[in-house]
Coordinates of C-alpha atoms in Angstrom, one line a residue:
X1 CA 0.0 0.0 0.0
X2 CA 1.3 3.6 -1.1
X3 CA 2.3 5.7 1.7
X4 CA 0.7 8.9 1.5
X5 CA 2.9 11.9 1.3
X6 CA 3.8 14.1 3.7
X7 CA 1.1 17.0 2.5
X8 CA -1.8 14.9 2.8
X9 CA -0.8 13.0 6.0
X10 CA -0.6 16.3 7.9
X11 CA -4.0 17.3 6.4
X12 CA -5.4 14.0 7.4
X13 CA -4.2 14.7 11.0
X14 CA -5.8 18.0 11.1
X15 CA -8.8 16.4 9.9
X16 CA -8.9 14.0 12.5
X17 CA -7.7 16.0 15.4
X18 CA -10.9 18.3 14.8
X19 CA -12.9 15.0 14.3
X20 CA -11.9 14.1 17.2
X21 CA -12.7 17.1 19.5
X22 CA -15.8 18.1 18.0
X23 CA -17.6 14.7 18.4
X24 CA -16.2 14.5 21.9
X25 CA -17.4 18.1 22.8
X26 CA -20.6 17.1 21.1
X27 CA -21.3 13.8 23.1
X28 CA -20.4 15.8 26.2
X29 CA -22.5 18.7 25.7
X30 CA -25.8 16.2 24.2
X31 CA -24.7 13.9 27.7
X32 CA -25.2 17.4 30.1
X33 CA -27.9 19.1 27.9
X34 CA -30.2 15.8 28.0
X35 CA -29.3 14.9 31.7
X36 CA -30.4 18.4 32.7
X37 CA -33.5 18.5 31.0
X38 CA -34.3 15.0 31.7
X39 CA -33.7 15.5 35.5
X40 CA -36.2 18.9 35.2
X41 CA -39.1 17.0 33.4
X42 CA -38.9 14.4 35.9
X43 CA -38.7 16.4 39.0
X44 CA -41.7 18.9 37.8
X45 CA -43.3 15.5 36.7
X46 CA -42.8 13.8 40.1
X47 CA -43.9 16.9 42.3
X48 CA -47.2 17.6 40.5
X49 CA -48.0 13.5 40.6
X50 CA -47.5 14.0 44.3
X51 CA -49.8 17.1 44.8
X52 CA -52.6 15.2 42.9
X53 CA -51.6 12.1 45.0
X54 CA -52.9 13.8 47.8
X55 CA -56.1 14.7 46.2
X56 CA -57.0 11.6 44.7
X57 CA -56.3 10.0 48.0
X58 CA -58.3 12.1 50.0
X59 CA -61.0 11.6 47.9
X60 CA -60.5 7.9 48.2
X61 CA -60.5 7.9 51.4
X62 CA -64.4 9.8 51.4
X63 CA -67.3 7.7 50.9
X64 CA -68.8 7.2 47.4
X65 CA -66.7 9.4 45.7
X66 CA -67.1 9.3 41.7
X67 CA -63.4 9.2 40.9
X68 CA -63.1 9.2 37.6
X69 CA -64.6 12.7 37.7
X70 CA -61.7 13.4 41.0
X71 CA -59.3 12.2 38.3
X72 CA -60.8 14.4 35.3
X73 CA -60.9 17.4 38.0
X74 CA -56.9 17.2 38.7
X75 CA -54.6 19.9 37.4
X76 CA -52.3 17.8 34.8
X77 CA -50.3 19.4 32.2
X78 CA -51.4 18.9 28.2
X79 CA -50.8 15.2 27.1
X80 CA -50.7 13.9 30.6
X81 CA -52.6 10.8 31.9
X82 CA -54.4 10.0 35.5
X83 CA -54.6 6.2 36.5
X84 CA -55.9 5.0 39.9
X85 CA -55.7 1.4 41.3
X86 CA -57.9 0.5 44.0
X87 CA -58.8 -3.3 44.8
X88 CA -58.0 -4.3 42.2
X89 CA -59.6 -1.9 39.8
X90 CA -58.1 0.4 37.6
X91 CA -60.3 4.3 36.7
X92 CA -58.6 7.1 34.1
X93 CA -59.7 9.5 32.6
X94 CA -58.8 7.9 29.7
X95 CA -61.3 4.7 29.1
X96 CA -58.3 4.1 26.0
X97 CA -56.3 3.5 29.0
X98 CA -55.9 0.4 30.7
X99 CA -53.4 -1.1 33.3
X100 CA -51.4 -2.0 30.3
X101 CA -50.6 1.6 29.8
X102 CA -48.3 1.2 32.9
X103 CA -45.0 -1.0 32.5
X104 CA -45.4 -4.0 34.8
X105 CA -41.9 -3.5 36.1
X106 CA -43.5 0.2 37.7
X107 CA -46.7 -1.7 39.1
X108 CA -44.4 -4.5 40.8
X109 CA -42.6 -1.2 42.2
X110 CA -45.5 0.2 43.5
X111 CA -47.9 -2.1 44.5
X112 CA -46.1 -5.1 45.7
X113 CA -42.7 -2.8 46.8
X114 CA -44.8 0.2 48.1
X115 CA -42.2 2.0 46.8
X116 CA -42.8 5.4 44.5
X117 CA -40.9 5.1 41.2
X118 CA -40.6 6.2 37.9
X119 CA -40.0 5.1 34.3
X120 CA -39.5 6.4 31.0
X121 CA -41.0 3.6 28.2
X122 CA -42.1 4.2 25.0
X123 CA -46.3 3.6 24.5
X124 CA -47.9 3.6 20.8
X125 CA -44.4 5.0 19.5
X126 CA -44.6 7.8 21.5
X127 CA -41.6 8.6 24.4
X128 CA -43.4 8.3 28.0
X129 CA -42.7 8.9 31.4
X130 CA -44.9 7.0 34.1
X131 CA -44.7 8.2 37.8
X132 CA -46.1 6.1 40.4
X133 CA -47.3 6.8 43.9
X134 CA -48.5 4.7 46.6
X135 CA -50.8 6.5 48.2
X136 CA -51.2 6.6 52.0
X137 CA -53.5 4.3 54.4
X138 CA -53.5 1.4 52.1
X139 CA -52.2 -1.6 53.3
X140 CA -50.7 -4.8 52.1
X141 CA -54.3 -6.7 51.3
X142 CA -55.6 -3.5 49.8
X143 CA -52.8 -1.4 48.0
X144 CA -54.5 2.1 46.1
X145 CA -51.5 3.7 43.9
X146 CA -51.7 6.8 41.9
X147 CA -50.6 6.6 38.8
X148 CA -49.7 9.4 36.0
X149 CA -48.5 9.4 32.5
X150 CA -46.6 12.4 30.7
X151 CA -45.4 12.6 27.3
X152 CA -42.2 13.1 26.3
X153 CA -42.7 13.3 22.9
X154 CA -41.6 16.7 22.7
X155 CA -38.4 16.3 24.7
X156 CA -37.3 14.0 22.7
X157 CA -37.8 16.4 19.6
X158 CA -35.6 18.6 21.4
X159 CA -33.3 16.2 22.3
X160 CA -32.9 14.7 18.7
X161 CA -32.9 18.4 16.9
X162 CA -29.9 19.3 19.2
X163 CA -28.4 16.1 18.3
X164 CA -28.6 16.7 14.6
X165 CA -26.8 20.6 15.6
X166 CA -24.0 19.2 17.4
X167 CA -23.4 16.6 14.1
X168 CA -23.3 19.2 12.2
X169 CA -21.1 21.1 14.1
X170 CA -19.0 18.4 13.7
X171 CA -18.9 18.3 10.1
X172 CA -18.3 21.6 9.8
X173 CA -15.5 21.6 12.0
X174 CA -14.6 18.5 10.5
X175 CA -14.2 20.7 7.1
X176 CA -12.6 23.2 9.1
X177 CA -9.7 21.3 10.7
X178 CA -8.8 19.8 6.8
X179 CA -8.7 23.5 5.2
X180 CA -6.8 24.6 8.2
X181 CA -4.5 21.1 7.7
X182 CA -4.4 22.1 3.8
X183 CA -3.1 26.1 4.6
X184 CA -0.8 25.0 7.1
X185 CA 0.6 22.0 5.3
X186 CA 1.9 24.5 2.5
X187 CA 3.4 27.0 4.7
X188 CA 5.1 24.6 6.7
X189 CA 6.1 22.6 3.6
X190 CA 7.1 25.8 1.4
X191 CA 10.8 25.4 2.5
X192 CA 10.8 21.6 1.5
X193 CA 9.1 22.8 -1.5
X194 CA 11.7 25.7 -2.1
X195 CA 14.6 23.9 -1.5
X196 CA 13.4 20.5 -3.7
X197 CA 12.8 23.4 -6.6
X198 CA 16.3 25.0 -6.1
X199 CA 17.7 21.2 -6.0
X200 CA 16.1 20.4 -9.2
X201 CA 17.5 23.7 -10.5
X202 CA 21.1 23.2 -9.0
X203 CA 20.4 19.1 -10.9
X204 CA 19.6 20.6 -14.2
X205 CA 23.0 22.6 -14.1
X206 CA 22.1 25.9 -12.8
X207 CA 24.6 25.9 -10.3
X208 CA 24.5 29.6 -9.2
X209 CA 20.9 28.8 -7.5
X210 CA 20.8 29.6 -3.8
X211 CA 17.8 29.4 -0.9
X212 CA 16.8 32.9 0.6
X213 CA 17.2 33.0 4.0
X214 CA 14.3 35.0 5.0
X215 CA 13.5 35.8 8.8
X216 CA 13.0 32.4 10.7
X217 CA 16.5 31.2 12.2
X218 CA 15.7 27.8 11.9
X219 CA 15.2 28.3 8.7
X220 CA 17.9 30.5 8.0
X221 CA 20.3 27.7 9.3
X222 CA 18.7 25.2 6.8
X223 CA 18.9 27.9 4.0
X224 CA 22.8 29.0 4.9
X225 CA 23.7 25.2 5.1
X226 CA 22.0 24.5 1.7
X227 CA 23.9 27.6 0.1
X228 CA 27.3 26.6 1.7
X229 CA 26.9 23.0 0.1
X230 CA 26.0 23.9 -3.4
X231 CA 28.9 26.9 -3.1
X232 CA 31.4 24.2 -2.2
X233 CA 29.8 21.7 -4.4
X234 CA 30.2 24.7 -7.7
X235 CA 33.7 25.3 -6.6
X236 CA 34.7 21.7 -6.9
X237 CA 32.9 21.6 -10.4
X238 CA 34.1 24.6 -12.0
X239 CA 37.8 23.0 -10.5
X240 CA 37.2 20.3 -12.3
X241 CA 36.1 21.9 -15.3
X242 CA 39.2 24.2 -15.5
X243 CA 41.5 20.7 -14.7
X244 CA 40.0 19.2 -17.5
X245 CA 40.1 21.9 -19.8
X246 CA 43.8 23.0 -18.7
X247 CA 44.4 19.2 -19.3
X248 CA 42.7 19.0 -22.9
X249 CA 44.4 22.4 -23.6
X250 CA 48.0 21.0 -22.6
X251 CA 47.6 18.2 -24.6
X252 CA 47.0 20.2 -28.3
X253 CA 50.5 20.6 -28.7
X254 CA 51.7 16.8 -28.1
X255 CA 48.9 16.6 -30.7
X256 CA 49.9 19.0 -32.8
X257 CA 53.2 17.0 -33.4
X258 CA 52.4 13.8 -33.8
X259 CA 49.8 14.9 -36.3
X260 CA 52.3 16.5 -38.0
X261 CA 54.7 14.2 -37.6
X262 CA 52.4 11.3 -39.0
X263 CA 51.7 13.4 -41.4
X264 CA 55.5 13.2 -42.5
X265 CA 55.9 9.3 -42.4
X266 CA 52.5 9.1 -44.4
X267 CA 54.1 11.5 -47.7
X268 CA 57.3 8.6 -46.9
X269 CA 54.7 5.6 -46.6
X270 CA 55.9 4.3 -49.6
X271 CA 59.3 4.0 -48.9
X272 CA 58.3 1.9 -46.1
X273 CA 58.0 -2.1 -45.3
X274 CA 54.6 -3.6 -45.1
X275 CA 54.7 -4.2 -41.7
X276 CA 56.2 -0.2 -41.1
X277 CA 53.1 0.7 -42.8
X278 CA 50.6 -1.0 -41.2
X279 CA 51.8 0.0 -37.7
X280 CA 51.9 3.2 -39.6
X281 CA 48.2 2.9 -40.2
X282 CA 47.2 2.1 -36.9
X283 CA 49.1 5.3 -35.3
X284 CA 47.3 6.9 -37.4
X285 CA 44.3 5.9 -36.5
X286 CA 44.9 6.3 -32.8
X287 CA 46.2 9.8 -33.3
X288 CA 42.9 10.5 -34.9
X289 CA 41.0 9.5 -32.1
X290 CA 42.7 11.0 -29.9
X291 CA 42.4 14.4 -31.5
X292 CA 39.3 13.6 -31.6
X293 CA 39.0 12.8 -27.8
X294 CA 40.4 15.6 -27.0
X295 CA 38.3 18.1 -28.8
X296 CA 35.1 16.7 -27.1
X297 CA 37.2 17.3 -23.8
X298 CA 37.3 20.8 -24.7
X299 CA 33.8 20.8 -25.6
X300 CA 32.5 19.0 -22.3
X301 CA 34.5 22.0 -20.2
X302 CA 33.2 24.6 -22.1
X303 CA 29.6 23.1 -20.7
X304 CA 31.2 22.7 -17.3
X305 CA 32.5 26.1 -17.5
X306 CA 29.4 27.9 -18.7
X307 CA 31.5 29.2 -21.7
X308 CA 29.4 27.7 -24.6
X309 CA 28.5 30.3 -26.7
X310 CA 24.6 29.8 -28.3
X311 CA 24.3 31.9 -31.9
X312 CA 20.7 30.9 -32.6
X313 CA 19.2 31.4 -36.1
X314 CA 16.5 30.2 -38.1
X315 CA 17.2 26.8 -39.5
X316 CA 15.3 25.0 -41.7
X317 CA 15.6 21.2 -40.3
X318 CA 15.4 19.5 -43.7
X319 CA 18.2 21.2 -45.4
X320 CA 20.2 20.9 -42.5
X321 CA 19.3 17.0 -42.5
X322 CA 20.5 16.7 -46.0
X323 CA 23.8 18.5 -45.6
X324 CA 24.9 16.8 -42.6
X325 CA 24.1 13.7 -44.6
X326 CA 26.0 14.4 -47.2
X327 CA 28.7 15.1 -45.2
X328 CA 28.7 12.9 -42.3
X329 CA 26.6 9.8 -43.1
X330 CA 26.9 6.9 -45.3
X331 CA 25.4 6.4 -48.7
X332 CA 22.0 5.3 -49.6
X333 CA 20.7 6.9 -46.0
X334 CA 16.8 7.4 -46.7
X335 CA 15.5 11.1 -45.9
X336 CA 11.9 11.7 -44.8
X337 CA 10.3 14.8 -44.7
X338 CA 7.6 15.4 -43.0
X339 CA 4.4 18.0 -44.6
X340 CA 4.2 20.7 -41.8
X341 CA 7.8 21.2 -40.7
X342 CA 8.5 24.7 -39.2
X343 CA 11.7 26.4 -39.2
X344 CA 13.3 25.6 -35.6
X345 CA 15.2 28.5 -33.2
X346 CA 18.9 26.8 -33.5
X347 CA 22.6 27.1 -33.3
X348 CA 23.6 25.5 -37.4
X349 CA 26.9 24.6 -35.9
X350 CA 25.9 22.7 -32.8
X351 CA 23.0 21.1 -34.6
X352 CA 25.4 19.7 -37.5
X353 CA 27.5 18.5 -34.5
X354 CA 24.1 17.2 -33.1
X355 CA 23.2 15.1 -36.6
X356 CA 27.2 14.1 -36.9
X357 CA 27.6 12.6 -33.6
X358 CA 23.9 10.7 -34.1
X359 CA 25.5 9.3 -37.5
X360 CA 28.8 8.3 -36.0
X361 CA 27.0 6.7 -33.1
X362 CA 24.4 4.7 -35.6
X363 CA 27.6 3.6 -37.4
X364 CA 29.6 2.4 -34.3
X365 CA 26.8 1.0 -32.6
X366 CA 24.2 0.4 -34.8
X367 CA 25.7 -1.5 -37.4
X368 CA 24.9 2.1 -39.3
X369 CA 22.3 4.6 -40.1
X370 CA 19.0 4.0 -42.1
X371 CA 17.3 6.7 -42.3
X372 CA 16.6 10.2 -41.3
X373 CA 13.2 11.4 -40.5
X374 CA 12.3 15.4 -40.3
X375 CA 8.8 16.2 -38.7
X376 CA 7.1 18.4 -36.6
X377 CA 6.4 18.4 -33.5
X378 CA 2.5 18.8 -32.0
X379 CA 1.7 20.1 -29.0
X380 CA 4.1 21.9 -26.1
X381 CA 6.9 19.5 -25.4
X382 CA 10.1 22.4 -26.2
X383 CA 8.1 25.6 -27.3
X384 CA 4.7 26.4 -25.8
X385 CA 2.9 25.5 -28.7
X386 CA -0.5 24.1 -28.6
X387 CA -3.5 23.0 -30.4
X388 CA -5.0 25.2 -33.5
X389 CA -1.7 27.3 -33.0
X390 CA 0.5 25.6 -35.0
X391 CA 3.4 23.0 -34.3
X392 CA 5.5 23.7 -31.1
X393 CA 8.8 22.6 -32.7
X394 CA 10.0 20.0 -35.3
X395 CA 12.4 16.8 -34.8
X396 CA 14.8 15.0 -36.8
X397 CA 15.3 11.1 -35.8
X398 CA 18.3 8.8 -36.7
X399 CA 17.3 5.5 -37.5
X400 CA 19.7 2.5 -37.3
X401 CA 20.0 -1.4 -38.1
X402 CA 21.3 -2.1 -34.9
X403 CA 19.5 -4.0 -32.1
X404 CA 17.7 -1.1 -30.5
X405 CA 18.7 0.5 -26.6
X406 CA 17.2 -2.0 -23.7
X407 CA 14.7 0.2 -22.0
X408 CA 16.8 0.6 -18.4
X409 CA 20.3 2.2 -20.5
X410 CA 17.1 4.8 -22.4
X411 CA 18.4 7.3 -19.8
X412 CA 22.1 5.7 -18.9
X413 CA 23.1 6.1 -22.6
X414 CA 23.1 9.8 -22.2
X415 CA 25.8 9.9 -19.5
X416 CA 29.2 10.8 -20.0
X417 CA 31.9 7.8 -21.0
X418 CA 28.7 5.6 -21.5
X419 CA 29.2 2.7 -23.7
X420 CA 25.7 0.3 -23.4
X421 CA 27.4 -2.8 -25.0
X422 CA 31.2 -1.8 -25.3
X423 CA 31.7 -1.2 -22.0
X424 CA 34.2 -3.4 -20.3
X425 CA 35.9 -3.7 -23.7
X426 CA 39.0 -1.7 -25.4
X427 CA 38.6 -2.0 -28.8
X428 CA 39.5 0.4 -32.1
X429 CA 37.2 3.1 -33.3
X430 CA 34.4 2.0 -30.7
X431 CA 34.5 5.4 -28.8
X432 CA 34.8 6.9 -25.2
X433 CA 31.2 7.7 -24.7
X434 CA 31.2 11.6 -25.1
X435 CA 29.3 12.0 -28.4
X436 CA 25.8 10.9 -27.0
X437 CA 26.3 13.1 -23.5
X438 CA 27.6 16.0 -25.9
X439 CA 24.0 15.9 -27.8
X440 CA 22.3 16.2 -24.7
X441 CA 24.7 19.1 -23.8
X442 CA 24.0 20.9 -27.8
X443 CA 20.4 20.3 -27.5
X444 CA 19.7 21.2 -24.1
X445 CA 21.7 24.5 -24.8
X446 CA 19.1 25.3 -27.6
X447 CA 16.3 24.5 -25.6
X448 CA 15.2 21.1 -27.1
X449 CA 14.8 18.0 -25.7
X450 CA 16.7 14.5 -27.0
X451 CA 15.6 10.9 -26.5
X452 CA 16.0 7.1 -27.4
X453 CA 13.0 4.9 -28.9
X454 CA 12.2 1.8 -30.7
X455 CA 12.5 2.6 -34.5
X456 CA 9.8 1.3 -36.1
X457 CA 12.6 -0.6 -38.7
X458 CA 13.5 -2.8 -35.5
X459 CA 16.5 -0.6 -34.6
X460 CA 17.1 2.8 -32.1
X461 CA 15.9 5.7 -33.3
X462 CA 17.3 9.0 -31.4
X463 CA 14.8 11.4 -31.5
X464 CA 16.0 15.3 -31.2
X465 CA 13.3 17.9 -31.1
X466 CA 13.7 22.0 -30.9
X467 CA 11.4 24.2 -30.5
X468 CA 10.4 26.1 -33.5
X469 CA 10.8 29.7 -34.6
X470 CA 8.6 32.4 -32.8
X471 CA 5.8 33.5 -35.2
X472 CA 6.7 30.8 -38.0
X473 CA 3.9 29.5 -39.8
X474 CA 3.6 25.9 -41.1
X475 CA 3.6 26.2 -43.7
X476 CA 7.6 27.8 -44.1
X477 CA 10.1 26.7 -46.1
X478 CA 9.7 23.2 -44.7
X479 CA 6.0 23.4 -44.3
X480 CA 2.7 22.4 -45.4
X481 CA 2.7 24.3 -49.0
X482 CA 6.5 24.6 -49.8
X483 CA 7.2 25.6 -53.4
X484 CA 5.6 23.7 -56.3
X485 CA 7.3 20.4 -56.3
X486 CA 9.5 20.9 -52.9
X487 CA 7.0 18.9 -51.2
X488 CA 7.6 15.9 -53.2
X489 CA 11.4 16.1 -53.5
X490 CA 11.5 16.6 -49.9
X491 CA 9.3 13.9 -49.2
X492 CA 11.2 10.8 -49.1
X493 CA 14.7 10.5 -50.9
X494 CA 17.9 9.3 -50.2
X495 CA 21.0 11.5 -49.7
X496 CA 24.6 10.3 -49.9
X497 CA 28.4 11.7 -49.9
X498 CA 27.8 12.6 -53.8
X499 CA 25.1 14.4 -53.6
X500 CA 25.8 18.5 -53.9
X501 CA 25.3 20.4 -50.4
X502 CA 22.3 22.4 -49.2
X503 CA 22.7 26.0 -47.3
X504 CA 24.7 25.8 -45.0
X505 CA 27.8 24.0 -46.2
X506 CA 30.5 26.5 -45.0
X507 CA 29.4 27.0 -41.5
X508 CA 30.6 30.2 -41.1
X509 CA 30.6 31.5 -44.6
X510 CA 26.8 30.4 -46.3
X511 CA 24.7 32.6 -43.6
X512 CA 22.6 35.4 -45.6
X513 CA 22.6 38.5 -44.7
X514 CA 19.2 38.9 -43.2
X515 CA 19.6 35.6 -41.3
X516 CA 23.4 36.9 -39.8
X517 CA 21.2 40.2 -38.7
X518 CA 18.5 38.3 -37.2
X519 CA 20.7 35.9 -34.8
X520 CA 20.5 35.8 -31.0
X521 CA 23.6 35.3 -28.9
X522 CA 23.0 34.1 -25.6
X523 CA 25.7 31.9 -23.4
X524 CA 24.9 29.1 -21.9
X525 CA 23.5 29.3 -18.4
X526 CA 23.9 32.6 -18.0
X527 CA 28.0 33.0 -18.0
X528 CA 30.2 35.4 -20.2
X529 CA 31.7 33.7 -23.4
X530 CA 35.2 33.3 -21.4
X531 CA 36.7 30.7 -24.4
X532 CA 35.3 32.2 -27.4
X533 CA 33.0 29.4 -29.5
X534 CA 33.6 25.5 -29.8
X535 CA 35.5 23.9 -31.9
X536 CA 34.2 21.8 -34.7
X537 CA 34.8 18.3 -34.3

């Protein structure tokens, strides 16, 4: 059974604290309220039976009295019955009335006991209460009792309406104690609440997030403590960033030389043995890769740093698609375009990265790409889009041959030096595990969002989705109604190395004008472009 949480536990214990002490206050005050006006009937009951004890036993006493008219001649409040026994007779004023009308147990009482009693019974439905008096000079042989009936009909009215009050007194304080439990619950829990936000933030990378103190010491302790850990805890990052980036930076110049000194023994290569030049080939190889390690070094402390610069411009995702395939992917890659694509809000160079590295994985890992799908995205998952507005964003997927992600390394895969199946394994051109973690860095810098699926080819199929342009229609240059004929060629083709590039082709060098005056630059998470813009890879 779920636990419930903290919020609704201390709601439920106001709830049943009030419960609690308004049905106890109401069974206290129904116990005295009853029990006072109980013991009042009966006493006023008791006195008046006794006055007309006294005159019906007088009268008895008389000769040939007629006392059913001594009875009908007694002062008796509204509702209230006169009974007389004598010798075994019984005379009311009620001929309805018979000894039956008085419980046996109050007759034993009376006339075997000689004692005066009373009872409270119920008679035809209705709440009674039967006083009994023995009245004086009659002996054993010969008992005459006195007997009168009241009704209690309207007490117990009373009695039941004040009931129903005090229930619903209850209730309503019932009610009472659970909004109280609900108001106090979130100021008491608005620290938790505060800090768990601030956690989340300090999670996400926003490491400059701090708790305000505000005027309770206790809390003030809790918020200083907090601040003082994620201060230490962004010192030791941002050490770690500079170590690695002093590191990477240190180790360009080794580099440097044994690229260049490769390069040397590559123009002699045929002066060489076979065996020189296949251990040629394979330090040639490693040098590679470890150029290439090292440059995603650099980029992974820019991130660290906060020194990744963001130069966001409009980019239309299907162009881009087909340029980084034709650059970066193998031939005979199928391209999908989807009707409807908007232009998306997006750094070109970080997204080319974004489609390289997603090529290069599909080659190492899944036994190579297949195809590359452009869409757009409904809904609000990047942008703030929504229905009848338009789409929110658009996505390009990477489809591979391999055997698909296992759903528990969906979320593992992402992490730095993750390698799912080649883990535990040293083997060439397999990687370190930085391409997949720097997506999620590239993307999550341009406000998109990156996951792993099930393609539906029986492979993985990384999904990337950006939000799209403020203001852009569908149909743009990737949209519903393209140019005559765009939407077919754009459709579904496939795109190789041969092909001739799209915009975009020189990074630096294709932009348009209006597009270069229209760019935002922003830096990631808030910090000053220290390092000046990343390398490409």
């Amino acid at each position: 059974m779920r636990r419930l949480g903290l919020r609704a536990r201390i709601t439920a214990g106001f709830a049943l604290g009030a419960l609690g002490i308004s049905v106890v206050l109401s069974l206290i005050t129904y116990g005295l309220t009853r029990r006072s006006v109980v013991h009042n009937r009966q006493s006023a009951a008791v006195h008046q039976t006794v006055a007309n004890a006294l005159v019906v036993g007088g009268a008895a006493r008389s000769s040939g009295p007629d006392l059913t008219q001594v009875l009908s001649s007694l002062s008796t409040p509204n509702g209230s019955e006169s009974l007389l026994y004598q010798r075994g007779s019984w005379v009311s004023t009620n001929f309805a009335l018979g000894s039956a009308a008085v419980p046996q147990a109050l007759r034993t009482t009376v006339l075997r006991d000689g004692q005066s009693a009373t009872m409270e019974y119920r008679l035809a439905g209705h709440a009674e209460l039967a006083v009994g008096v023995l009245l004086p000079g009659s002996g054993k042989s010969g008992r005459t009792a006195y007997f009168e009936l009241y009704d209690f009909s309207d007490l117990t009215r009373t009695l039941t309406a004040l009931a129903l009050s005090l229930g619903a007194a209850s209730v309503a304080t019932t009610l009472a104690g659970i909004a109280v439990g609900r108001w106090a619950s979130r100021r008491v829990l608005s620290p938790l609440t505060e800090t768990a936000r601030a956690a989340a933030a300090i999670a996400g990378g926003r490491l400059d997030t701090r708790l305000q103190a505000g005027d309770d010491s206790e809390l003030a302790d809790l918020a200083h403590s907090f601040n003082s850990m994620v201060s230490a805890l962004q010192a030791r990052i941002q050490r770690d960033a500079r170590f690695a980036s002093d590191v990477s930076h240190e180790l360009r110049s080794p580099l440097t030389t044994l690229r260049n000194a490769v390069d040397v023994l590559q123009r002699r290569r045929p002066e060489l043995t076979e065996r020189s030049a296949q251990a040629l080939d394979l330090l040639t190889e490693e040098v590679t890769r470890f150029g290439r390690l090292v440059e995603d070094l650099l980029e992974v402390s820019r991130f660290d740093a906060g020194a990744a610069d963001l130069l966001l411009e409009e980019i239309r995702p299907a162009e881009l698609a087909r340029h980084a395939l034709a650059a970066h992917g193998p031939a005979g890659v199928q391209l999908v375009v989807e009707p409807g694509t908007p232009p998306v809000s997006a750094d070109k160079r970080r997204l080319e990265r974004v489609l390289s590295n997603l090529l290069a994985n599909a080659d190492l890992h899944g036994d190579g790409a297949t195809r590359v799908v452009v869409g757009p995205v409904a809904g609000d998952p990047v942008a703030g889009g929504g229905p009848g507005v338009g789409p929110a964003g658009a996505f390009i997927a990477v489809d591979d041959a391999g055997p698909g992600v296992p759903p528990e390394q969906r979320e593992t895969i992402f992490e730095r030096f993750a390698r799912g199946r080649a883990a535990g394994r040293r083997a060439r051109g397999e990687g370190v595990g930085l391409g997949l973690s720097l997506v999620v860095e590239h993307v999550r810098l341009m406000g998109g969002t990156v996951r792993v699926t099930d393609s539906p080819d029986g492979g993985a199929r990384f999904v990337v989705e950006l939000p799209a342009v403020t203001g852009a229609a569908p149909g743009g240059p990737d949209g519903v109604r393209p140019e005559a004929g765009r939407d077919e060629e754009d459709s579904e083709q496939e795109v190789g190395r041969g092909l001739p590039r799209g915009l975009g082709e020189d990074p630096r060098g294709s932009r348009p004008p209006e597009a270069a005056e229209g760019r935002s630059r922003a830096s990631a998470l808030g910090a000053p472009a220290a390092r000046g813009t990343a390398g490409t890879r």
